Short mmCIF file of C-alpha atoms in Angstrom, two decimals:
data_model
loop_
_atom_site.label_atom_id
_atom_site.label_comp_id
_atom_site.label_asym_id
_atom_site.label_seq_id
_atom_site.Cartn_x
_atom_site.Cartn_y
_atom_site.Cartn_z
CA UNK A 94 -2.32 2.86 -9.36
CA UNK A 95 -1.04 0.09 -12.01
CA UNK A 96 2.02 -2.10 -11.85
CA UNK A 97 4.00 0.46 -13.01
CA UNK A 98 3.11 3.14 -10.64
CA UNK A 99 3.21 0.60 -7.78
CA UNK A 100 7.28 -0.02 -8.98
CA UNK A 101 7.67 4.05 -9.21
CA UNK A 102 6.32 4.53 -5.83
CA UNK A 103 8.35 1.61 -4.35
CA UNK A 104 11.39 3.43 -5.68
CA UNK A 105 10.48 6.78 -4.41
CA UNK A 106 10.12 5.61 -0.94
CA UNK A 107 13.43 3.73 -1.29
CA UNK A 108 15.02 7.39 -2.18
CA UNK A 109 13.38 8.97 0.19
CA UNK A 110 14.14 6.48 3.39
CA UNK A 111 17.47 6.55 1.67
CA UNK A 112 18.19 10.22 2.16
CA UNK A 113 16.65 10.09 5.82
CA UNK A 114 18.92 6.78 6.86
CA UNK A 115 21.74 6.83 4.79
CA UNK A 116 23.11 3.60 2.10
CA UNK A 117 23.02 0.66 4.43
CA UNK A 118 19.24 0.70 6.31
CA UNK A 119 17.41 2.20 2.73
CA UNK A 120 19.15 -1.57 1.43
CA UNK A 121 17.89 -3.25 4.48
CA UNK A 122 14.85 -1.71 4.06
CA UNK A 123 14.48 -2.59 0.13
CA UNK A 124 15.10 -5.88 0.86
CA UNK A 125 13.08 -6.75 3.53
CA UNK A 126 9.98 -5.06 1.66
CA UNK A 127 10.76 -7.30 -1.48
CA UNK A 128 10.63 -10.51 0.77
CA UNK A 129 7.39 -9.14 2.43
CA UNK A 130 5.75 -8.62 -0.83
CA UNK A 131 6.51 -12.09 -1.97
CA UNK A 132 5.61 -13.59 0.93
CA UNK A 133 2.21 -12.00 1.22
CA UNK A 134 1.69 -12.46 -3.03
CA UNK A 135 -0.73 -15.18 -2.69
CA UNK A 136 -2.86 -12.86 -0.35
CA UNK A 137 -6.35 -12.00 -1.63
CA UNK A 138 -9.40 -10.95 0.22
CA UNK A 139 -11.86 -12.90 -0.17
CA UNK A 140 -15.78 -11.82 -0.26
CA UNK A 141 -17.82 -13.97 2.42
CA UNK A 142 -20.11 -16.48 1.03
CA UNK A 143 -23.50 -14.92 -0.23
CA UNK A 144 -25.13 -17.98 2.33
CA UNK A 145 -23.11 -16.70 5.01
CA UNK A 146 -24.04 -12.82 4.41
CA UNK A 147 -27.63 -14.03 4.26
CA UNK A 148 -27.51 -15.85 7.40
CA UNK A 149 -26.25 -12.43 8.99
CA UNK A 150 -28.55 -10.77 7.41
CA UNK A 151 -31.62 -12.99 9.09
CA UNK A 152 -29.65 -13.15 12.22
CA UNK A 153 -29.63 -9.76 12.30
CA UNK A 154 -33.45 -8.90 11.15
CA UNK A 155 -33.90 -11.04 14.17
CA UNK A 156 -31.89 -9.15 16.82
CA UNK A 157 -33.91 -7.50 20.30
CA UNK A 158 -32.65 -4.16 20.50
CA UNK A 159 -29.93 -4.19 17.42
CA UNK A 160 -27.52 -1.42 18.05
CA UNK A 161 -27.37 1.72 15.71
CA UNK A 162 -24.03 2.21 14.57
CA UNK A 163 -23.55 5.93 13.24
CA UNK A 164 -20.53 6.35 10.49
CA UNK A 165 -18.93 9.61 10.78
CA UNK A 166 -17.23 11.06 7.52
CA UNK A 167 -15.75 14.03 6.31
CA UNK A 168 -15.35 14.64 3.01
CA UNK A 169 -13.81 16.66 0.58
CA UNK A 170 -13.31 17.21 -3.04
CA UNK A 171 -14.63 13.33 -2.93
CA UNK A 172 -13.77 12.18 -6.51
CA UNK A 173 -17.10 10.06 -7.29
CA UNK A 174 -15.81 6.69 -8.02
CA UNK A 175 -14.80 6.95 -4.59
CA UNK A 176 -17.85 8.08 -2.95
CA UNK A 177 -19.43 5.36 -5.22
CA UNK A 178 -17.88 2.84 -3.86
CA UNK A 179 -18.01 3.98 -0.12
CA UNK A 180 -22.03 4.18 -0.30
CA UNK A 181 -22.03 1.03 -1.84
CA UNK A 182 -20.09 -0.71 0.69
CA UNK A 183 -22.63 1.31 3.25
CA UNK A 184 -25.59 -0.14 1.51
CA UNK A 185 -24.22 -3.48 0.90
CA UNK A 186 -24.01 -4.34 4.95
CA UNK A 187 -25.21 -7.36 6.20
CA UNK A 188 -26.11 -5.23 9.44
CA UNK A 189 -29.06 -2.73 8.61
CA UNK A 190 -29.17 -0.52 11.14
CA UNK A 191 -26.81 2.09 10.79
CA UNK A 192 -26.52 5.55 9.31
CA UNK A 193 -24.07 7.44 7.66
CA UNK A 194 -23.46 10.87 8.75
CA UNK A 195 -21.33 12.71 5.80
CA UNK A 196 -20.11 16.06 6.73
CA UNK A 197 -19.64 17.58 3.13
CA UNK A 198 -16.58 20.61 3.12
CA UNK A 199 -16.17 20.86 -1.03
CA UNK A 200 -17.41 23.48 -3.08
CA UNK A 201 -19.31 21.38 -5.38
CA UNK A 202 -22.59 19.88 -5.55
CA UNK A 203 -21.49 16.55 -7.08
CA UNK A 204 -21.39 14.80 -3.13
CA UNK A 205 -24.70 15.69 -2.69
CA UNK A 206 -26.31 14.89 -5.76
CA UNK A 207 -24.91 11.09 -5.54
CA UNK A 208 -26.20 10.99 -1.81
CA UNK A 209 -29.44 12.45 -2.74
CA UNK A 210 -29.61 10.42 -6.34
CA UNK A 211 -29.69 6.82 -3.67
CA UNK A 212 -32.78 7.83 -1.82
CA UNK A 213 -31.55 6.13 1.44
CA UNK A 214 -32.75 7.70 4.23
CA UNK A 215 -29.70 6.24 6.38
CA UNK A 216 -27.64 8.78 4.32
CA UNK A 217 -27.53 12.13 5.86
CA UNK A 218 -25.98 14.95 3.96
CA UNK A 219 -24.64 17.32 5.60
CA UNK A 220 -23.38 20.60 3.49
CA UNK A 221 -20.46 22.53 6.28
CA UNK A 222 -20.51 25.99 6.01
CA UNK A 223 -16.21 25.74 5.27
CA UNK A 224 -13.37 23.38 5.25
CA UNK A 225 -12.66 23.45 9.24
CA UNK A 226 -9.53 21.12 9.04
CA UNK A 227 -10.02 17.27 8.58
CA UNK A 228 -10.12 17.35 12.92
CA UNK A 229 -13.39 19.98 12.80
CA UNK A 230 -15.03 18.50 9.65
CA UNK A 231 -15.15 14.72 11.47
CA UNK A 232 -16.43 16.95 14.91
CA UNK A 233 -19.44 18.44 13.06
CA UNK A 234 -20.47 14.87 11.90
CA UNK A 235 -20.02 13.47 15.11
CA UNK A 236 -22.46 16.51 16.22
CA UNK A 237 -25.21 15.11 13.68
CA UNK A 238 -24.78 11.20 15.23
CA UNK A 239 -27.62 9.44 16.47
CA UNK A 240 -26.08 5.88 17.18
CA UNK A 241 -25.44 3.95 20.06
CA UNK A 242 -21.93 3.57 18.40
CA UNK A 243 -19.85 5.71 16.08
CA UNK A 244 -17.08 4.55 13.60
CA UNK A 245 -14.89 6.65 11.63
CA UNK A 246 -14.42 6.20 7.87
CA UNK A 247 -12.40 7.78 5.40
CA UNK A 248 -13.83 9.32 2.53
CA UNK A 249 -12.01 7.23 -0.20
CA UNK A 250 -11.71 3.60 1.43
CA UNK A 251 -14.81 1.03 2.25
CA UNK A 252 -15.85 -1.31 4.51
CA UNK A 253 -16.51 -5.44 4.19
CA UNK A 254 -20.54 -6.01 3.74
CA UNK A 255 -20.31 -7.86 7.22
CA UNK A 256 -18.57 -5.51 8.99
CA UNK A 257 -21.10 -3.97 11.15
CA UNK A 258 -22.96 -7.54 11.68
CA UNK A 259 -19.03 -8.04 13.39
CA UNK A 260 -19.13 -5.23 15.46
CA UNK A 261 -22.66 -5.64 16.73
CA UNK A 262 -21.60 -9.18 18.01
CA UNK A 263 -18.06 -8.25 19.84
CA UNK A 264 -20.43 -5.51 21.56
CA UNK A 265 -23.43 -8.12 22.14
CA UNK A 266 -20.62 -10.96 23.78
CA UNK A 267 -19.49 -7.58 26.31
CA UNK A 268 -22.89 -7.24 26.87
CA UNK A 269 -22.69 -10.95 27.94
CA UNK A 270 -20.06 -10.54 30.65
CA UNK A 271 -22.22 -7.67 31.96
CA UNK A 272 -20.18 -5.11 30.58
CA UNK A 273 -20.32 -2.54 27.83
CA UNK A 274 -17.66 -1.93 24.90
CA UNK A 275 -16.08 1.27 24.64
CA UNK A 276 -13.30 1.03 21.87
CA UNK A 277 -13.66 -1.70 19.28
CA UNK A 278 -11.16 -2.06 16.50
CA UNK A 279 -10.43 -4.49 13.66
CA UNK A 280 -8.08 -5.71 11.07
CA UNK A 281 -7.81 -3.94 7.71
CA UNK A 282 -5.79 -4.76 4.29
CA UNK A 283 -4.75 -2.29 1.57
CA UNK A 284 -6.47 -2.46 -1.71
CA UNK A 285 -4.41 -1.32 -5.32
CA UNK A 286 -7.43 0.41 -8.40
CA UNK A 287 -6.43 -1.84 -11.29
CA UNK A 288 -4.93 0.07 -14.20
CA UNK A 289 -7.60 1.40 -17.12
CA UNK A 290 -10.73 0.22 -14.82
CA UNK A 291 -9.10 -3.29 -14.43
CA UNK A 292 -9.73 -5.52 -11.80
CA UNK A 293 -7.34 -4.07 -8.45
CA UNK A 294 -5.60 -6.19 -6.02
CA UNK A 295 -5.55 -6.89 -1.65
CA UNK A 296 -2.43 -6.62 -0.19
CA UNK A 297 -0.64 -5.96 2.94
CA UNK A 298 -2.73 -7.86 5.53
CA UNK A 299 -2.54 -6.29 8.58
CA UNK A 300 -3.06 -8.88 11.58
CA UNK A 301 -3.47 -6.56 14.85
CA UNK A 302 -2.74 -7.77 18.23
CA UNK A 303 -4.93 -7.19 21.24
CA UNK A 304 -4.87 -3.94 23.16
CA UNK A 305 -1.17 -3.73 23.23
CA UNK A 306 -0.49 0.13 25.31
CA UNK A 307 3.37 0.04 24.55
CA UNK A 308 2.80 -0.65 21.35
CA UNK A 309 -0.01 2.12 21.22
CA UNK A 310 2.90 3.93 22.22
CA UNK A 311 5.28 3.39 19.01
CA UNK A 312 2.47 3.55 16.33
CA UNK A 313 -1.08 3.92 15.56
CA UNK A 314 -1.47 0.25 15.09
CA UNK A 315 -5.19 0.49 15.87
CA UNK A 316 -6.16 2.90 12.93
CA UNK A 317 -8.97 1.06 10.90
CA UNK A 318 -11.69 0.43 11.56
CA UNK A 319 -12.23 2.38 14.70
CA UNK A 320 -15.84 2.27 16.67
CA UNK A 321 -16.25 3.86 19.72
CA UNK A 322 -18.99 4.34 22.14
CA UNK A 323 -21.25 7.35 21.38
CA UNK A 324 -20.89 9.15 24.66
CA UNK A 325 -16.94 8.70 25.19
CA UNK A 326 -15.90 9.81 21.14
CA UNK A 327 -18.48 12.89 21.47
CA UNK A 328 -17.15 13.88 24.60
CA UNK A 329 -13.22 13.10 23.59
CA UNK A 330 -13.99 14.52 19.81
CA UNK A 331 -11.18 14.97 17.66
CA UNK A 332 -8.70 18.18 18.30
CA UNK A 333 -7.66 20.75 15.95
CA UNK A 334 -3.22 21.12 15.42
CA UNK A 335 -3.51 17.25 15.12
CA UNK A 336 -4.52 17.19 11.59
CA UNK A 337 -3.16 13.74 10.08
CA UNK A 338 -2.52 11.99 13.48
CA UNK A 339 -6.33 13.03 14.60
CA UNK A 340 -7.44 9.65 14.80
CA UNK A 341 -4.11 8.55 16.79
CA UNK A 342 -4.40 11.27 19.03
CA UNK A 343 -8.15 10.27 19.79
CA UNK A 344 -7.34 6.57 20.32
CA UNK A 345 -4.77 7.90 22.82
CA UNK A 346 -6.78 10.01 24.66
CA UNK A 347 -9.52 6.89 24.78
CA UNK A 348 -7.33 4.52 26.11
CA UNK A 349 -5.75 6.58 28.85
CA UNK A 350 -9.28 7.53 29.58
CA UNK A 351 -10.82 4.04 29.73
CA UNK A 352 -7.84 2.96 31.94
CA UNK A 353 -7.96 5.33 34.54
CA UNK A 354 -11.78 4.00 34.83
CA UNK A 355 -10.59 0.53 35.00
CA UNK A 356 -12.17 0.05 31.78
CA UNK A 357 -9.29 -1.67 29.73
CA UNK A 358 -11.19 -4.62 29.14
CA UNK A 359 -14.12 -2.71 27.65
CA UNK A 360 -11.18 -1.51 24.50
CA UNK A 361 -12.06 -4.61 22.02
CA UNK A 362 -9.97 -5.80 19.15
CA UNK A 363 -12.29 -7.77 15.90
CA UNK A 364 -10.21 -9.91 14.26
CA UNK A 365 -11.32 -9.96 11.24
CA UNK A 366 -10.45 -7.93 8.22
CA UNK A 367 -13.19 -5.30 7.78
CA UNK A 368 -11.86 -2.16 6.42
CA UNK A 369 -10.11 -1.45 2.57
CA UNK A 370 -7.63 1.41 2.73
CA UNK A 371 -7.75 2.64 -0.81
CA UNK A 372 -4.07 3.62 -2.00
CA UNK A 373 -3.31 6.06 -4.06
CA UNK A 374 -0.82 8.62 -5.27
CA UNK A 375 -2.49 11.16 -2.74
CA UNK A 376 -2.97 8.48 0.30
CA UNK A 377 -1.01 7.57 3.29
CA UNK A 378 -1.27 4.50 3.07
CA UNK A 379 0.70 4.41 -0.68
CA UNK A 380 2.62 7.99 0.00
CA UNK A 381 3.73 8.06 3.61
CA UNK A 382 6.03 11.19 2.80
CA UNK A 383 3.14 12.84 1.23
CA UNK A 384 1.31 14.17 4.96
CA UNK A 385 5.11 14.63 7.09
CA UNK A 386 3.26 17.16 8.95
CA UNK A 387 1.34 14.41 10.22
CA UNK A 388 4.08 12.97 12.20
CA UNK A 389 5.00 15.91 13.54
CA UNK A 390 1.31 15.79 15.16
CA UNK A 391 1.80 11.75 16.52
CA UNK A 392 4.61 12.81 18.17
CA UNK A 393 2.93 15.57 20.05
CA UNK A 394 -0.13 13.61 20.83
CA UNK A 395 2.17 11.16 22.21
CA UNK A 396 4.04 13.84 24.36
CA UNK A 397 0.63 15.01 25.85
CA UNK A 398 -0.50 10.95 26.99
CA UNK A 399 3.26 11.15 28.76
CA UNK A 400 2.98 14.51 30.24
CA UNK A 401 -1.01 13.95 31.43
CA UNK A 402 0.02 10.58 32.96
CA UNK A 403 3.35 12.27 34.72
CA UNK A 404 5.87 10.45 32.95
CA UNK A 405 9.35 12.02 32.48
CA UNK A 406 9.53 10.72 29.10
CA UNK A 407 10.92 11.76 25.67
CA UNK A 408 9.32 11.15 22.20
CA UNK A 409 11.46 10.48 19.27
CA UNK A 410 11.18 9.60 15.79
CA UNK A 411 12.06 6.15 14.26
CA UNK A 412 13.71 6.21 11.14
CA UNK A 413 10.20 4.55 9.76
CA UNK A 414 7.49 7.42 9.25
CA UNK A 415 4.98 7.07 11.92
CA UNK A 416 6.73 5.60 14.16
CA UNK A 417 8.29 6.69 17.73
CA UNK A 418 10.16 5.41 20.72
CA UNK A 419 8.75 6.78 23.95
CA UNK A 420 11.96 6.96 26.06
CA UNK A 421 11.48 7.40 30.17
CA UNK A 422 14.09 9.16 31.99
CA UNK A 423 15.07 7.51 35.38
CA UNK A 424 13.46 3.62 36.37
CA UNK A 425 10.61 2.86 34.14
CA UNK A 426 9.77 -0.02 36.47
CA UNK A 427 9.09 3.41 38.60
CA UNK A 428 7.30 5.39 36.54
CA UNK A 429 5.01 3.10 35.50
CA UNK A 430 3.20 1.20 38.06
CA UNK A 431 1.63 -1.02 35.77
CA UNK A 432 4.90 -2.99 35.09
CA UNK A 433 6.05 -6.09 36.45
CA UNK A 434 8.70 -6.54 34.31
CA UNK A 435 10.96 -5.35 31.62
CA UNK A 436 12.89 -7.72 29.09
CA UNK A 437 15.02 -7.60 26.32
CA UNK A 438 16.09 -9.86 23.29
CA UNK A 439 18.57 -12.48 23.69
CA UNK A 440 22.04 -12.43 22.12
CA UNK A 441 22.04 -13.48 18.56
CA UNK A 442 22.01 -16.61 17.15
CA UNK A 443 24.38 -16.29 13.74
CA UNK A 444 23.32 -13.21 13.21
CA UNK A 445 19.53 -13.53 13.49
CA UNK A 446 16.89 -12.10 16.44
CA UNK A 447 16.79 -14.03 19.25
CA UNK A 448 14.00 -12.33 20.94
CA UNK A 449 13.10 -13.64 23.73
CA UNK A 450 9.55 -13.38 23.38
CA UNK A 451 7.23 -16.20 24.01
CA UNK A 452 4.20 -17.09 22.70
CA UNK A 453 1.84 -20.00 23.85
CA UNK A 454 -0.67 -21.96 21.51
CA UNK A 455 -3.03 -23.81 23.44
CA UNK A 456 -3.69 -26.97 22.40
CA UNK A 457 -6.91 -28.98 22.72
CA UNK A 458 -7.27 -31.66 25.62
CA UNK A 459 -7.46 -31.91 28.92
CA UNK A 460 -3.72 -31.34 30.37
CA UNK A 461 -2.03 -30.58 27.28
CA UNK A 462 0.91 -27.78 27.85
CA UNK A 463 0.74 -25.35 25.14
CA UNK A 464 3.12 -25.05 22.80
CA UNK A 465 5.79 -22.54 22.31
CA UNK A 466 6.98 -20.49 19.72
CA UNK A 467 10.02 -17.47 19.78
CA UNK A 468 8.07 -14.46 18.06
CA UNK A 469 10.26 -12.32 15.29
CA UNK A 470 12.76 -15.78 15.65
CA UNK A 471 15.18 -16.18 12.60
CA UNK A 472 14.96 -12.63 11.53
CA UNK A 473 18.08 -11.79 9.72
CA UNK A 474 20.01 -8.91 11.53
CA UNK A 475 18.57 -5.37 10.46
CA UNK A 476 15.59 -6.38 9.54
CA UNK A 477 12.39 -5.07 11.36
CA UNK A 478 9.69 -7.55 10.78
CA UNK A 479 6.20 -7.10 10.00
CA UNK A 480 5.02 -3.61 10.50
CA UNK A 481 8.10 -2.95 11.98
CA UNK A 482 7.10 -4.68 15.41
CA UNK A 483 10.63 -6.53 15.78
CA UNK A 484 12.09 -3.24 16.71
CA UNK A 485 9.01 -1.95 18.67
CA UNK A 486 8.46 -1.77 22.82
CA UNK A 487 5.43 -4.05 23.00
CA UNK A 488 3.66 -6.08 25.49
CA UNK A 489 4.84 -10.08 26.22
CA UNK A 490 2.35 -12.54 27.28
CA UNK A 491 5.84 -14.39 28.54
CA UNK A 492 9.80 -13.03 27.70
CA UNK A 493 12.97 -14.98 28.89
CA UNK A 494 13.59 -14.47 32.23
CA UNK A 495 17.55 -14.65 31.10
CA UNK A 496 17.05 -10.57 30.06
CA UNK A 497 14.59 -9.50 32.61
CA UNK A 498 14.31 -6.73 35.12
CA UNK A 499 11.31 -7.14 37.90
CA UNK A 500 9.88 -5.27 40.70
CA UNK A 501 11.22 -5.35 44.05
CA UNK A 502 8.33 -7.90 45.05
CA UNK A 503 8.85 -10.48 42.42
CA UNK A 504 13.10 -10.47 42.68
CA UNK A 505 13.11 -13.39 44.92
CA UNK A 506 11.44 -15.42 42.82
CA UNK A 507 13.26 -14.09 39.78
CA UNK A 508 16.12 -15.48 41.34
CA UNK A 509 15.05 -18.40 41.98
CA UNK A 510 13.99 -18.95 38.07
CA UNK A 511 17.21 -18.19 36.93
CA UNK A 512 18.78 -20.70 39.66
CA UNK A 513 16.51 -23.39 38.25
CA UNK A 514 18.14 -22.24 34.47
CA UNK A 515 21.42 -23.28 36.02
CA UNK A 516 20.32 -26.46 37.17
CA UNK A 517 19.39 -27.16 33.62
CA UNK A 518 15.29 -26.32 33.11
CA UNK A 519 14.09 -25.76 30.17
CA UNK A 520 14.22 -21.55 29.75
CA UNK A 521 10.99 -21.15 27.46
CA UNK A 522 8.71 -22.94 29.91
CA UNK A 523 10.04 -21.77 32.84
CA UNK A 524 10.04 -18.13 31.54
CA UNK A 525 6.27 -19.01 31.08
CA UNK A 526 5.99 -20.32 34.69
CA UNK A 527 7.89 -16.79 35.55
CA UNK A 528 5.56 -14.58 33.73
CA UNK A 529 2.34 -16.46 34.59
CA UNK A 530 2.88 -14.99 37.81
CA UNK A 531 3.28 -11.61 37.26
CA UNK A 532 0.51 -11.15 35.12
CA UNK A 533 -1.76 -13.36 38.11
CA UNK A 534 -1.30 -9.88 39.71
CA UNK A 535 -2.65 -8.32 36.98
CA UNK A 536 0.95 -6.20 36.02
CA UNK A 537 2.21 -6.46 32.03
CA UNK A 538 5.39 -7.78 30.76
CA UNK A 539 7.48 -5.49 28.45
CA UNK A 540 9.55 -6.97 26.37
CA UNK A 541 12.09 -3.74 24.49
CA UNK A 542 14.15 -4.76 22.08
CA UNK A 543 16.96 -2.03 22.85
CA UNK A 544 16.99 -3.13 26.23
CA UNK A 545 21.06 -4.93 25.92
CA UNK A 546 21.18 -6.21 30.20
CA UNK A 547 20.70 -9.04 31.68
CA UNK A 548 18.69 -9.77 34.42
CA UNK A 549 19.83 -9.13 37.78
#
């Protein structure tokens, strides 16, 4: 997609979020994406050094027992520059020891006669019988996997050449702490074909938190690139009627599994960029509009995590595809025992977020308090903020204590906090002081930006 089909498509999705939303939030919306684009137009990605992928390579030749990473993907009507460019990116790892598993649904022979035409024995072919639904297709390669680890890959976007050498050492460092990764997950950017074979672009760098459940909870933020342990993702596998939100239903199902075993630690986020999601007329990722039904499918995966974790809860659409507000009826503080607090923004400050949210860059030396920043600060009102995340339930490491709602066990202190407010302390670090405490006992902080009381 060229320059001008880039402008085309930006104008469709105006139209389109226009018609959903009515005049005022399809303006908000234009807006904001223009300033997003021009703040992220110096972004490029940028190969790593060929004496840095040859030091991973050694490194790696050198490894006692190197895990085998399996890559599951189905494919269909794969046009060939695309599966080009995915084998390439296969071959071109810094990591050797993987395979990829390619469960073939088309009706030609053109997929197999590239795969066959590299004489790789890492690439098995595997011809399906019919096109079982994107769900089945990705099952029947996960069937054929042999690896300690399996990672799902589209059939039209590629992977960084050090991407597995990154994976192998976020398991290795678990390994370390005498534990064993389950769910590993990294960063990812967008990438634009050129127009008339020209050189294409990186865009839209997508910087992922750490295992974040609320925010699990309003979007698939996890998405690419997604490696899971062999045993739990063959067991799971992906489930038919969830065709386009496959992979979000899976990574729900994973992380409710792996925290009713206590396992939450084990979920591991990369961060690193290590996955290219091609756009395209026909993709997602440039065409949200273009799989709806897909929504329709997050949604009801994210109805079954409420309803197998007995929450009274209601899913809803945001007016931004893809995403959802999980609503709980009665005291969420109730429901969910793995709360210590709920907060909300702050009032606004001349007509920009005040959120309320605190985050806490450590500084080096001995005794040095960390520094404080307001995350989403100085957003201008309507605006959403990267990814949408200003207007997103999501987990705090620290929220003002001004908006908060506690457990029964932590009021007194609460109070306390807020009475120390009055006598002039600084809210920001004593909101950090606050929070440290709850999460001592291991409980999160939610911080929900349509949360409007104070605390109490």
């Amino acid at each position: 997609m060229g320059k001008t089909g880039w402008m085309v498509s930006n104008l469709k999705k105006t139209y389109r979020y226009l018609r959903r939303n009515g005049v005022r939030p399809a303006i908000l919306a234009a807006a904001e994406r223009l300033l997003q684009e021009r703040e992220q137009r110096g972004y490029t990605w940028q190969a790593p050094p060929k004496e840095e992928l040859e030091r991973q390579r050694r490194e790696a030749a050198a490894w006692h027992e190197p895990p085998l990473f399996s890559i599951a993907v189905p494919a269909y009507e794969t046009p060939p520059l695309y599966l080009k460019e995915l084998l390439d990116s296969l071959q071109a790892q810094t990591w050797p020891y993987w395979e990829l598993v390619l469960a073939d649904a088309g009706s030609g022979a053109g997929t197999e006669q590239a795969v066959r035409r590299r004489g790789d024995e890492r690439i098995r072919y595997h011809k399906l019988p019919c096109n079982g639904g994107i769900a089945e297709n990705t099952n029947a390669a996960l069937r054929e996997a042999k690896g300690d680890y399996i990672g799902l890959l589209d059939h039209d976007d590629v992977l960084t050449p050090d991407a597995l050498y990154h994976m192998a050492c976020a398991v290795r460092e678990r390994e370390r702490a005498g534990e064993r990764a389950a769910l590993l997950y990294s960063d990812e950017d967008k990438y634009e074909e050129g127009e008339n074979g020209g050189a294409g672009r990186f865009y839209e760098l997508h910087r992922k938190p750490d295992f974040d459940l609320d925010l699990l909870l309003s979007n698939n933020y996890i998405c690419h690139f997604l490696v899971m342990e062999a045993g739990l993702i063959r067991e799971l596998g992906e489930r038919g009627g969830y065709d386009g939100a496959q992979d979000y239903d899976l990574v729900l199902r994973a992380a409710g599994r792996l925290m009713d075993e206590g396992r939450e630690a084990d979920i591991l986020h990369v961060p690193r960029v290590l996955y290219h999601w091609r756009c395209h007329q026909a993709s997602t990722a440039a065409n949200p509009a273009s799989k709806s039904y897909a929504y329709e499918a997050g949604k009801r995966a994210l109805e079954d995590f409420c309803r197998e974790r007995g929450w009274k809860a209601e899913v809803t659409h945001l007016r931004h595809l893809g995403y959802y507000r999980v609503s709980f009826q009665g005291d969420i503080l109730a429901a969910r025992p793995d709360l210590g607090a709920v907060a909300g923004p702050l009032p606004p400050v001349r007509g920009k977020l005040n959120s309320g949210i605190y985050d806490a860059v450590r500084c080096e030396g001995a005794g040095t308090p960390p520094v404080l920043s307001m995350r989403y600060c100085g957003l201008p009102s309507g605006f959403t903020g990267p990814f949408h995340r200003a207007i997103l339930p999501q987990e705090a490491e620290a929220a003002d204590i001004r908006t908060m709602r506690v457990r029964p066990e932590f009021q007194a202190e609460l109070d306390q906090a807020v009475e120390a407010l009055r006598r002039g302390a600084d809210p920001a670090r004593t909101s950090l002081e606050f929070c440290a405490l709850i999460r001592r006992k291991g409980l999160r902080i939610l911080w929900d930006p349509s949360r409007k009381e104070g605390a109490k």
